[in-house]
mmCIF file of C-alpha atoms in Angstrom:
data_model
loop_
_atom_site.group_PDB
_atom_site.id
_atom_site.type_symbol
_atom_site.label_atom_id
_atom_site.label_comp_id
_atom_site.label_asym_id
_atom_site.label_seq_id
_atom_site.Cartn_x
_atom_site.Cartn_y
_atom_site.Cartn_z
ATOM 1 C CA MET J 16 -0.104 0.076 -0.032
ATOM 2 C CA ALA J 17 1.582 3.296 -1.042
ATOM 3 C CA ALA J 18 2.125 6.027 1.673
ATOM 4 C CA ASP J 19 0.358 8.992 1.743
ATOM 5 C CA THR J 20 2.617 11.676 0.427
ATOM 6 C CA ARG J 21 0.161 14.617 0.606
ATOM 7 C CA PRO J 22 1.299 17.730 2.611
ATOM 8 C CA ARG J 23 -0.121 17.865 5.850
ATOM 9 C CA ARG J 24 -1.815 21.098 7.132
ATOM 10 C CA ALA J 25 0.177 22.511 10.231
ATOM 11 C CA ALA J 26 -1.841 22.487 13.468
ATOM 12 C CA PRO J 27 -3.621 25.362 14.200
ATOM 13 C CA ALA J 28 -1.444 27.836 16.769
ATOM 14 C CA ARG J 29 -2.782 27.769 20.201
ATOM 15 C CA ALA J 30 -4.677 31.113 21.041
ATOM 16 C CA SER J 31 -2.488 33.203 23.342
ATOM 17 C CA TRP J 32 -2.212 36.720 24.324
ATOM 18 C CA ARG J 33 0.493 38.757 26.497
ATOM 19 C CA LEU J 34 0.178 42.076 28.034
ATOM 20 C CA PRO J 35 2.337 44.669 26.613
ATOM 21 C CA GLY J 36 5.586 45.475 28.535
ATOM 22 C CA GLU J 37 6.740 43.348 31.649
ATOM 23 C CA ALA J 38 6.580 43.229 35.317
ATOM 24 C CA THR J 39 9.454 45.365 35.985
ATOM 25 C CA GLN J 40 10.844 46.134 39.499
ATOM 26 C CA GLU J 41 9.599 49.747 38.977
ATOM 27 C CA PHE J 42 6.180 48.431 38.231
ATOM 28 C CA TRP J 43 6.103 46.232 41.583
ATOM 29 C CA VAL J 44 7.055 48.923 43.655
ATOM 30 C CA LEU J 45 4.539 51.167 42.306
ATOM 31 C CA ALA J 46 1.833 48.503 42.712
ATOM 32 C CA VAL J 47 2.498 47.718 46.158
ATOM 33 C CA ALA J 48 2.819 51.127 46.979
ATOM 34 C CA VAL J 49 -0.468 52.331 45.330
ATOM 35 C CA GLY J 50 -2.190 49.207 46.802
ATOM 36 C CA ALA J 51 -0.994 49.881 50.227
ATOM 37 C CA LEU J 52 -2.181 53.430 50.167
ATOM 38 C CA LEU J 53 -5.506 52.425 48.690
ATOM 39 C CA ALA J 54 -5.988 49.853 51.431
ATOM 40 C CA LEU J 55 -4.969 52.340 54.171
ATOM 41 C CA GLY J 56 -7.232 54.730 52.898
ATOM 42 C CA LEU J 57 -10.287 52.772 53.181
ATOM 43 C CA VAL J 58 -9.406 51.611 56.560
ATOM 44 C CA MET J 59 -8.724 55.137 57.704
ATOM 45 C CA THR J 60 -11.768 56.674 55.734
ATOM 46 C CA PHE J 61 -13.943 54.349 57.968
ATOM 47 C CA SER J 62 -12.082 55.074 61.063
ATOM 48 C CA SER J 63 -12.084 58.765 60.908
ATOM 49 C CA SER J 64 -15.705 59.157 59.497
ATOM 50 C CA PHE J 65 -18.024 56.860 61.308
ATOM 51 C CA VAL J 66 -18.673 59.512 64.051
ATOM 52 C CA GLN J 67 -19.479 62.202 61.590
ATOM 53 C CA SER J 68 -21.443 59.809 59.502
ATOM 54 C CA THR J 69 -23.571 58.488 62.445
ATOM 55 C CA ALA J 70 -24.331 62.114 63.414
ATOM 56 C CA GLU J 71 -25.403 63.268 59.963
ATOM 57 C CA THR J 72 -27.341 60.381 58.685
ATOM 58 C CA GLY J 73 -27.454 57.885 61.609
ATOM 59 C CA ASP J 74 -25.532 55.412 59.369
ATOM 60 C CA PRO J 75 -21.870 55.023 60.643
ATOM 61 C CA PHE J 76 -20.910 53.172 57.256
ATOM 62 C CA GLY J 77 -22.485 55.992 55.093
ATOM 63 C CA ILE J 78 -19.101 57.690 54.178
ATOM 64 C CA PHE J 79 -17.089 54.595 53.995
ATOM 65 C CA ARG J 80 -19.583 52.972 51.882
ATOM 66 C CA ARG J 81 -19.315 55.922 49.211
ATOM 67 C CA GLN J 82 -15.682 55.744 49.251
ATOM 68 C CA LEU J 83 -15.571 51.915 48.865
ATOM 69 C CA LEU J 84 -17.889 52.463 45.776
ATOM 70 C CA TRP J 85 -15.709 54.913 44.217
ATOM 71 C CA CYS J 86 -12.771 52.823 44.829
ATOM 72 C CA LEU J 87 -14.466 49.767 43.133
ATOM 73 C CA PHE J 88 -15.486 52.196 40.033
ATOM 74 C CA GLY J 89 -11.593 53.499 39.921
ATOM 75 C CA LEU J 90 -10.138 49.803 40.104
ATOM 76 C CA PRO J 91 -11.194 48.675 36.644
ATOM 77 C CA PRO J 92 -9.979 51.972 34.825
ATOM 78 C CA MET J 93 -6.550 51.761 36.996
ATOM 79 C CA VAL J 94 -5.856 47.897 35.978
ATOM 80 C CA LEU J 95 -6.920 48.811 32.417
ATOM 81 C CA ALA J 96 -4.360 51.714 32.126
ATOM 82 C CA ALA J 97 -1.828 49.614 33.746
ATOM 83 C CA ALA J 98 -2.284 46.575 31.545
ATOM 84 C CA THR J 99 -2.302 48.323 28.119
ATOM 85 C CA ASP J 100 0.340 50.413 26.433
ATOM 86 C CA TYR J 101 0.263 54.070 27.709
ATOM 87 C CA ARG J 102 1.117 55.330 24.102
ATOM 88 C CA ALA J 103 -2.578 54.235 23.091
ATOM 89 C CA TRP J 104 -3.687 57.433 25.183
ATOM 90 C CA ARG J 105 -1.890 59.884 22.927
ATOM 91 C CA ARG J 106 -4.735 60.186 20.249
ATOM 92 C CA ALA J 107 -7.250 60.977 22.911
ATOM 93 C CA THR J 108 -5.398 63.501 24.824
ATOM 94 C CA PRO J 109 -6.915 66.591 23.064
ATOM 95 C CA LEU J 110 -10.214 65.392 23.530
ATOM 96 C CA LEU J 111 -9.684 64.794 27.313
ATOM 97 C CA LEU J 112 -8.060 68.087 27.878
ATOM 98 C CA LEU J 113 -10.877 69.934 25.697
ATOM 99 C CA GLY J 114 -13.854 68.150 27.807
ATOM 100 C CA SER J 115 -12.114 68.677 31.387
ATOM 101 C CA LEU J 116 -11.708 72.546 30.446
ATOM 102 C CA ALA J 117 -15.265 72.900 29.196
ATOM 103 C CA LEU J 118 -16.399 71.064 32.429
ATOM 104 C CA ALA J 119 -14.275 73.576 34.237
ATOM 105 C CA ALA J 120 -15.706 76.456 32.578
ATOM 106 C CA ALA J 121 -19.270 75.109 33.123
ATOM 107 C CA VAL J 122 -18.902 74.947 36.804
ATOM 108 C CA LEU J 123 -18.428 78.537 37.056
ATOM 109 C CA ILE J 124 -22.215 78.980 35.649
ATOM 110 C CA PRO J 125 -24.734 79.384 38.495
ATOM 111 C CA SER J 126 -27.142 77.086 37.052
ATOM 112 C CA VAL J 127 -24.467 74.223 36.712
ATOM 113 C CA GLY J 128 -22.097 74.630 39.421
ATOM 114 C CA ILE J 129 -22.948 73.638 43.142
ATOM 115 C CA VAL J 130 -21.779 75.866 45.800
ATOM 116 C CA VAL J 131 -20.371 74.246 48.827
ATOM 117 C CA ASN J 132 -18.730 75.850 51.726
ATOM 118 C CA GLY J 133 -18.365 79.281 49.584
ATOM 119 C CA ALA J 134 -16.809 77.785 46.479
ATOM 120 C CA ARG J 135 -18.308 76.660 43.186
ATOM 121 C CA ARG J 136 -16.403 73.354 42.510
ATOM 122 C CA TRP J 137 -19.115 70.567 41.774
ATOM 123 C CA ILE J 138 -21.428 69.382 39.025
ATOM 124 C CA ALA J 139 -24.124 67.251 40.145
ATOM 125 C CA LEU J 140 -25.394 64.303 37.574
ATOM 126 C CA GLY J 141 -28.162 62.669 39.634
ATOM 127 C CA TRP J 142 -26.984 61.498 42.836
ATOM 128 C CA VAL J 143 -23.341 61.763 41.613
ATOM 129 C CA ARG J 144 -21.079 64.984 42.197
ATOM 130 C CA PHE J 145 -17.839 65.399 40.864
ATOM 131 C CA GLN J 146 -15.055 68.024 40.549
ATOM 132 C CA PRO J 147 -13.969 68.965 37.108
ATOM 133 C CA ALA J 148 -10.722 70.153 38.488
ATOM 134 C CA GLU J 149 -9.653 67.088 39.308
ATOM 135 C CA LEU J 150 -10.271 65.835 35.650
ATOM 136 C CA VAL J 151 -7.799 68.927 34.677
ATOM 137 C CA LYS J 152 -5.187 67.471 36.969
ATOM 138 C CA LEU J 153 -5.089 64.356 34.866
ATOM 139 C CA SER J 154 -5.847 65.489 31.170
ATOM 140 C CA LEU J 155 -3.331 68.576 31.398
ATOM 141 C CA PRO J 156 -0.280 66.492 31.984
ATOM 142 C CA LEU J 157 -1.350 63.980 29.286
ATOM 143 C CA TYR J 158 -1.677 66.573 26.675
ATOM 144 C CA LEU J 159 1.314 68.591 27.607
ATOM 145 C CA ALA J 160 3.463 65.215 27.598
ATOM 146 C CA HIS J 161 1.964 64.348 24.276
ATOM 147 C CA VAL J 162 2.949 67.994 22.759
ATOM 148 C CA LEU J 163 6.354 68.162 24.140
ATOM 149 C CA ALA J 164 7.215 64.564 23.109
ATOM 150 C CA ARG J 165 6.587 65.364 19.254
ATOM 151 C CA ARG J 166 8.905 68.249 19.731
ATOM 152 C CA TRP J 167 11.509 66.598 21.571
ATOM 153 C CA PRO J 168 14.175 66.939 19.096
ATOM 154 C CA ARG J 169 13.721 70.755 19.008
ATOM 155 C CA LEU J 170 13.652 70.564 23.069
ATOM 156 C CA ARG J 171 16.876 68.995 23.007
ATOM 157 C CA ARG J 172 18.341 71.965 20.832
ATOM 158 C CA GLY J 173 17.158 74.291 23.464
ATOM 159 C CA ASP J 174 14.251 75.783 21.343
ATOM 160 C CA LEU J 175 12.134 77.588 23.879
ATOM 161 C CA ALA J 176 9.381 78.617 21.680
ATOM 162 C CA ALA J 177 8.556 74.732 21.214
ATOM 163 C CA LEU J 178 8.859 74.285 24.840
ATOM 164 C CA LEU J 179 6.874 77.213 26.139
ATOM 165 C CA LEU J 180 3.873 77.041 23.669
ATOM 166 C CA PRO J 181 1.249 76.024 24.143
ATOM 167 C CA ALA J 182 1.966 74.782 27.579
ATOM 168 C CA VAL J 183 2.431 78.316 29.252
ATOM 169 C CA PRO J 184 -0.928 79.453 27.689
ATOM 170 C CA LEU J 185 -2.705 76.189 28.429
ATOM 171 C CA THR J 186 -1.620 75.952 31.953
ATOM 172 C CA ALA J 187 -2.706 79.632 32.452
ATOM 173 C CA ILE J 188 -6.179 78.936 30.976
ATOM 174 C CA ALA J 189 -6.526 75.880 33.077
ATOM 175 C CA ALA J 190 -5.208 77.262 36.603
ATOM 176 C CA GLY J 191 -7.542 80.551 35.872
ATOM 177 C CA LEU J 192 -10.485 78.576 35.425
ATOM 178 C CA VAL J 193 -9.792 76.596 38.610
ATOM 179 C CA LEU J 194 -8.688 79.812 40.670
ATOM 180 C CA ALA J 195 -12.081 81.279 39.773
ATOM 181 C CA GLU J 196 -13.968 78.627 41.518
ATOM 182 C CA PRO J 197 -11.997 79.663 43.958
ATOM 183 C CA ASP J 198 -9.269 77.024 44.301
ATOM 184 C CA LEU J 199 -5.979 78.539 44.787
ATOM 185 C CA GLU J 200 -4.356 75.298 45.877
ATOM 186 C CA THR J 201 -5.573 73.057 42.930
ATOM 187 C CA ALA J 202 -4.504 76.122 40.602
ATOM 188 C CA LEU J 203 -0.899 76.191 42.102
ATOM 189 C CA LEU J 204 -0.798 72.456 41.804
ATOM 190 C CA LEU J 205 -1.439 72.837 37.996
ATOM 191 C CA VAL J 206 1.393 75.092 37.756
ATOM 192 C CA ALA J 207 3.613 72.892 39.736
ATOM 193 C CA VAL J 208 2.896 70.010 37.458
ATOM 194 C CA ALA J 209 3.426 71.950 34.400
ATOM 195 C CA GLY J 210 6.543 72.987 35.700
ATOM 196 C CA VAL J 211 7.621 69.722 36.378
ATOM 197 C CA LEU J 212 7.018 68.740 32.558
ATOM 198 C CA LEU J 213 8.970 71.972 31.623
ATOM 199 C CA VAL J 214 11.949 71.282 33.550
ATOM 200 C CA VAL J 215 12.233 67.729 32.507
ATOM 201 C CA GLY J 216 11.674 69.048 28.755
ATOM 202 C CA GLY J 217 14.926 71.433 29.444
ATOM 203 C CA LEU J 218 13.606 74.705 30.559
ATOM 204 C CA PRO J 219 16.540 76.981 31.575
ATOM 205 C CA VAL J 220 17.207 77.743 35.256
ATOM 206 C CA ARG J 221 16.552 81.444 34.951
ATOM 207 C CA MET J 222 13.098 80.623 33.323
ATOM 208 C CA ILE J 223 12.602 78.386 36.523
ATOM 209 C CA ALA J 224 13.327 80.963 38.538
ATOM 210 C CA ALA J 225 10.889 83.740 36.701
ATOM 211 C CA GLY J 226 7.858 81.016 36.550
ATOM 212 C CA VAL J 227 8.296 80.437 40.491
ATOM 213 C CA GLY J 228 8.489 84.108 41.146
ATOM 214 C CA LEU J 229 5.335 84.720 38.937
ATOM 215 C CA ALA J 230 3.449 81.782 40.828
ATOM 216 C CA THR J 231 4.415 83.253 43.950
ATOM 217 C CA VAL J 232 3.179 86.817 43.100
ATOM 218 C CA VAL J 233 0.020 85.458 41.888
ATOM 219 C CA GLY J 234 -0.377 83.300 44.950
ATOM 220 C CA LEU J 235 0.295 86.166 47.485
ATOM 221 C CA ALA J 236 -2.255 88.550 45.322
ATOM 222 C CA SER J 237 -4.622 85.883 46.001
ATOM 223 C CA ILE J 238 -4.238 85.605 49.640
ATOM 224 C CA ALA J 239 -4.025 89.677 50.045
ATOM 225 C CA THR J 240 -7.449 90.077 48.400
ATOM 226 C CA THR J 241 -9.214 87.081 50.187
ATOM 227 C CA PRO J 242 -10.109 87.398 53.763
ATOM 228 C CA TYR J 243 -10.276 83.685 54.606
ATOM 229 C CA ARG J 244 -6.822 83.152 53.092
ATOM 230 C CA ARG J 245 -5.468 85.989 54.990
ATOM 231 C CA GLY J 246 -6.863 84.389 58.002
ATOM 232 C CA ARG J 247 -5.235 81.115 57.171
ATOM 233 C CA VAL J 248 -1.846 82.692 56.674
ATOM 234 C CA ALA J 249 -2.075 84.350 60.070
ATOM 235 C CA ALA J 250 -3.299 81.284 61.893
ATOM 236 C CA TRP J 251 -0.267 79.327 60.287
ATOM 237 C CA LEU J 252 2.111 82.033 61.678
ATOM 238 C CA ASP J 253 0.634 81.478 65.101
ATOM 239 C CA PRO J 254 -2.512 79.224 65.381
ATOM 240 C CA ALA J 255 -2.684 79.974 69.116
ATOM 241 C CA ALA J 256 -3.596 83.363 68.370
ATOM 242 C CA TYR J 257 -6.914 82.275 66.648
ATOM 243 C CA PRO J 258 -7.913 79.333 68.644
ATOM 244 C CA ASP J 259 -11.552 79.517 67.879
ATOM 245 C CA THR J 260 -11.319 80.537 64.408
ATOM 246 C CA PHE J 261 -8.869 79.919 61.655
ATOM 247 C CA GLY J 262 -6.325 78.307 64.056
ATOM 248 C CA TYR J 263 -8.822 75.887 65.379
ATOM 249 C CA GLN J 264 -8.487 73.226 63.059
ATOM 250 C CA VAL J 265 -4.574 73.217 63.093
ATOM 251 C CA MET J 266 -4.600 73.358 66.867
ATOM 252 C CA GLN J 267 -6.857 70.127 67.047
ATOM 253 C CA ALA J 268 -4.344 68.639 64.662
ATOM 254 C CA TYR J 269 -1.460 69.118 66.878
ATOM 255 C CA LEU J 270 -3.250 67.640 69.826
ATOM 256 C CA ALA J 271 -4.159 64.589 67.859
ATOM 257 C CA LEU J 272 -0.747 64.008 66.403
ATOM 258 C CA GLY J 273 0.928 64.773 69.915
ATOM 259 C CA SER J 274 -1.438 62.441 71.649
ATOM 260 C CA GLY J 275 -0.522 59.518 69.207
ATOM 261 C CA GLY J 276 3.145 59.253 70.522
ATOM 262 C CA TRP J 277 5.129 56.530 68.943
ATOM 263 C CA LEU J 278 2.768 53.694 68.197
ATOM 264 C CA GLY J 279 -0.567 55.776 68.539
ATOM 265 C CA VAL J 280 -3.638 55.176 70.739
ATOM 266 C CA GLY J 281 -4.942 52.393 68.675
ATOM 267 C CA LEU J 282 -6.958 51.982 65.623
ATOM 268 C CA GLY J 283 -10.410 53.325 65.966
ATOM 269 C CA GLN J 284 -9.521 54.989 69.191
ATOM 270 C CA SER J 285 -9.021 58.479 68.200
ATOM 271 C CA ARG J 286 -10.600 61.472 70.195
ATOM 272 C CA GLY J 287 -10.071 63.955 67.490
ATOM 273 C CA LYS J 288 -12.852 62.511 64.995
ATOM 274 C CA TRP J 289 -15.455 63.024 67.702
ATOM 275 C CA LEU J 290 -16.359 66.241 65.519
ATOM 276 C CA PHE J 291 -13.315 68.156 67.112
ATOM 277 C CA ILE J 292 -11.129 68.029 63.801
ATOM 278 C CA PRO J 293 -13.110 69.270 60.945
ATOM 279 C CA ASN J 294 -12.805 67.401 57.840
ATOM 280 C CA ALA J 295 -11.171 64.565 59.604
ATOM 281 C CA HIS J 296 -11.806 62.073 56.794
ATOM 282 C CA THR J 297 -10.619 64.292 53.935
ATOM 283 C CA ASP J 298 -8.064 67.176 54.135
ATOM 284 C CA PHE J 299 -7.082 66.068 57.854
ATOM 285 C CA VAL J 300 -7.053 62.273 57.660
ATOM 286 C CA PHE J 301 -3.219 62.494 58.260
ATOM 287 C CA ALA J 302 -3.949 63.845 61.835
ATOM 288 C CA ILE J 303 -6.128 60.866 62.447
ATOM 289 C CA ILE J 304 -3.482 58.595 61.290
ATOM 290 C CA GLY J 305 -0.875 60.087 63.427
ATOM 291 C CA GLU J 306 -2.847 59.744 66.463
ATOM 292 C CA GLU J 307 -4.222 56.302 66.045
ATOM 293 C CA LEU J 308 -1.200 54.725 64.396
ATOM 294 C CA GLY J 309 1.419 57.017 65.913
ATOM 295 C CA LEU J 310 4.590 58.367 64.645
ATOM 296 C CA VAL J 311 5.235 54.843 63.139
ATOM 297 C CA GLY J 312 2.291 54.978 61.257
ATOM 298 C CA ALA J 313 2.380 58.422 59.963
ATOM 299 C CA LEU J 314 6.100 57.642 58.761
ATOM 300 C CA GLY J 315 4.852 54.661 57.094
ATOM 301 C CA VAL J 316 2.484 56.701 54.957
ATOM 302 C CA VAL J 317 5.466 59.070 54.107
ATOM 303 C CA LEU J 318 7.551 55.810 53.102
ATOM 304 C CA LEU J 319 4.847 54.754 50.698
ATOM 305 C CA PHE J 320 4.934 58.021 49.000
ATOM 306 C CA ALA J 321 8.707 57.561 48.944
ATOM 307 C CA ALA J 322 8.352 54.291 47.191
ATOM 308 C CA VAL J 323 6.094 56.151 44.776
ATOM 309 C CA ALA J 324 8.607 58.600 44.086
ATOM 310 C CA VAL J 325 11.586 56.057 43.665
ATOM 311 C CA GLY J 326 9.287 53.743 41.282
ATOM 312 C CA GLY J 327 7.809 56.669 39.117
ATOM 313 C CA LEU J 328 11.409 58.539 38.676
ATOM 314 C CA ARG J 329 13.007 55.275 37.686
ATOM 315 C CA ALA J 330 10.051 54.584 35.476
ATOM 316 C CA ALA J 331 10.693 58.113 33.756
ATOM 317 C CA ARG J 332 14.458 57.660 33.700
ATOM 318 C CA ARG J 333 14.098 54.295 31.713
ATOM 319 C CA ALA J 334 11.027 55.008 29.670
ATOM 320 C CA PRO J 335 11.619 53.844 26.145
ATOM 321 C CA ASP J 336 10.271 57.287 24.533
ATOM 322 C CA PRO J 337 9.978 60.907 25.344
ATOM 323 C CA PHE J 338 6.186 60.528 25.899
ATOM 324 C CA GLY J 339 6.686 58.112 28.658
ATOM 325 C CA ARG J 340 9.251 60.029 30.193
ATOM 326 C CA LEU J 341 7.633 63.182 30.457
ATOM 327 C CA LEU J 342 4.176 61.618 31.563
ATOM 328 C CA ALA J 343 5.797 59.458 34.222
ATOM 329 C CA ALA J 344 7.698 62.446 35.460
ATOM 330 C CA ALA J 345 4.597 64.513 35.702
ATOM 331 C CA ILE J 346 2.294 61.982 37.415
ATOM 332 C CA THR J 347 4.998 61.401 39.972
ATOM 333 C CA GLY J 348 5.351 65.138 40.422
ATOM 334 C CA TRP J 349 1.463 65.451 40.690
ATOM 335 C CA LEU J 350 1.235 62.690 43.407
ATOM 336 C CA LEU J 351 4.508 63.965 45.674
ATOM 337 C CA VAL J 352 3.619 67.711 45.604
ATOM 338 C CA GLN J 353 -0.138 66.869 46.382
ATOM 339 C CA ALA J 354 0.957 64.712 49.298
ATOM 340 C CA ALA J 355 3.462 66.962 50.386
ATOM 341 C CA VAL J 356 1.108 70.002 50.518
ATOM 342 C CA ASN J 357 -1.557 67.910 52.275
ATOM 343 C CA ILE J 358 0.959 66.486 55.073
ATOM 344 C CA GLY J 359 2.520 69.815 55.300
ATOM 345 C CA SER J 360 -0.752 71.717 56.214
ATOM 346 C CA VAL J 361 -1.375 69.151 58.861
ATOM 347 C CA VAL J 362 1.881 69.210 60.668
ATOM 348 C CA GLY J 363 1.903 73.075 60.381
ATOM 349 C CA LEU J 364 4.703 73.378 57.761
ATOM 350 C CA LEU J 365 2.334 75.158 55.387
ATOM 351 C CA PRO J 366 -0.822 76.954 55.750
ATOM 352 C CA VAL J 367 -4.196 74.853 55.785
ATOM 353 C CA THR J 368 -5.316 74.048 52.538
ATOM 354 C CA GLY J 369 -8.146 72.152 51.015
ATOM 355 C CA VAL J 370 -5.702 69.528 49.285
ATOM 356 C CA THR J 371 -6.359 65.898 50.088
ATOM 357 C CA LEU J 372 -3.651 63.121 50.564
ATOM 358 C CA PRO J 373 -3.873 61.250 47.324
ATOM 359 C CA LEU J 374 -5.404 57.651 47.396
ATOM 360 C CA VAL J 375 -5.977 57.874 51.312
ATOM 361 C CA SER J 376 -8.572 60.774 51.845
ATOM 362 C CA PHE J 377 -12.117 60.430 51.024
ATOM 363 C CA GLY J 378 -12.977 61.785 47.693
ATOM 364 C CA GLY J 379 -14.988 60.568 44.521
ATOM 365 C CA THR J 380 -13.436 62.235 41.398
ATOM 366 C CA SER J 381 -10.167 62.987 43.209
ATOM 367 C CA LEU J 382 -9.757 59.137 44.025
ATOM 368 C CA VAL J 383 -10.837 57.809 40.423
ATOM 369 C CA SER J 384 -8.996 60.360 38.565
ATOM 370 C CA THR J 385 -5.644 59.511 40.863
ATOM 371 C CA MET J 386 -6.318 55.857 40.259
ATOM 372 C CA LEU J 387 -6.260 56.476 36.580
ATOM 373 C CA GLY J 388 -3.083 58.220 36.817
ATOM 374 C CA CYS J 389 -1.365 55.482 38.727
ATOM 375 C CA GLY J 390 -2.327 52.943 36.321
ATOM 376 C CA LEU J 391 -0.617 55.029 33.349
ATOM 377 C CA LEU J 392 2.230 55.302 35.532
ATOM 378 C CA MET J 393 2.502 51.602 36.048
ATOM 379 C CA SER J 394 2.014 51.204 32.338
ATOM 380 C CA VAL J 395 5.018 53.361 31.841
ATOM 381 C CA ALA J 396 6.982 51.451 34.486
ATOM 382 C CA ARG J 397 5.815 48.045 32.617
ATOM 383 C CA HIS J 398 7.980 49.315 29.414
ATOM 384 C CA ALA J 399 10.733 50.662 31.685
ATOM 385 C CA ARG J 400 14.051 49.528 29.744
ATOM 386 C CA ARG J 401 16.469 47.219 31.886
ATOM 387 C CA ALA J 402 19.428 48.604 33.116
ATOM 388 C CA PRO J 403 22.454 47.456 31.059
ATOM 389 C CA ALA J 404 24.475 44.736 32.528
ATOM 390 C CA ARG J 405 27.884 45.577 33.639
ATOM 391 C CA ALA J 406 30.602 43.576 31.967
ATOM 392 C CA PRO J 407 32.621 41.442 34.762
ATOM 393 C CA VAL J 408 35.991 43.295 35.812
ATOM 394 C CA ARG J 409 38.991 41.008 35.243
ATOM 395 C CA ARG J 410 41.608 41.174 37.917
ATOM 396 C CA GLN J 411 45.161 41.735 36.694
ATOM 397 C CA ARG J 412 47.662 39.069 37.901
#
């Protein structure tokens, strides 16, 4: 019987898929630090809010439940951003920026924006309220990183026009809209993040000094023309002189931090959250952390943000392209500056601000936008280039 010599079809290849990039050291450092901050934030949100939540609604889990829902809502976008190629976002950056700026302008319209504590910063969609300024904090660095990456060869040649346009006008527009809400702290944060991008892009030292000086003048003018900001600065210089007004919050934070000692009074045992510290679960959650977990717990939070700094800066340095380098530097700068401002205001190094502690404080739009930014940062880290291996050194005989 003759052998069958007909060509056989190759067996179909097994379906396979692989995430772009790889699990680098930078990725794991960021993933662990971000995950730990999110877990700590959920625990401390409940611990710091159940008294106020019970007093306002009779439900001790009310504020915590909302934070948990926002965290679950932000988790899929963060994981998706971390698992996909960050360069896929470049096409959408113009639309994201235009949409967020349009919302930031719409919030100033009396029939659209909602006034809370004298500031018009929120837009309501049914039972959901969100802050357009939080979206601008993500879309502005995304777009600026995209534009500056396209001009990278010109930036390397020292072309200041390519660096400053349209970065400076766009930052001024975004910061101006946020400042009109009014929200001076977030406006200065936007300027700081844009400044990080310009520095990475090669901004000369003299221009950096001029930008810092201009931002300082605008900040001082805004403080001088607003009574409550003048009160905050006066209370920062001498909080004991305003114990019942502007200095009350920071004095209560000092008492909470001081009573925490080395190891704290114990989780859930804070006295400050019994309606002594205003905004204990938002702006001043770090005071509750220091009281319940002590100096060790407070330093642990600082170390987690230091880990974010290490992972983010290494991801920026080893990014495979200018867009990744700029994006990683901008998001890392955003997280670190915001954390430093929040912690600094709680411990008395800075005047009291309305800036939240990233990933830890209660907040809906703030938490989701920050988680998405962390996902993009982890995506850059997944594509980080490995450090070149060093050749072995031969000993001379």
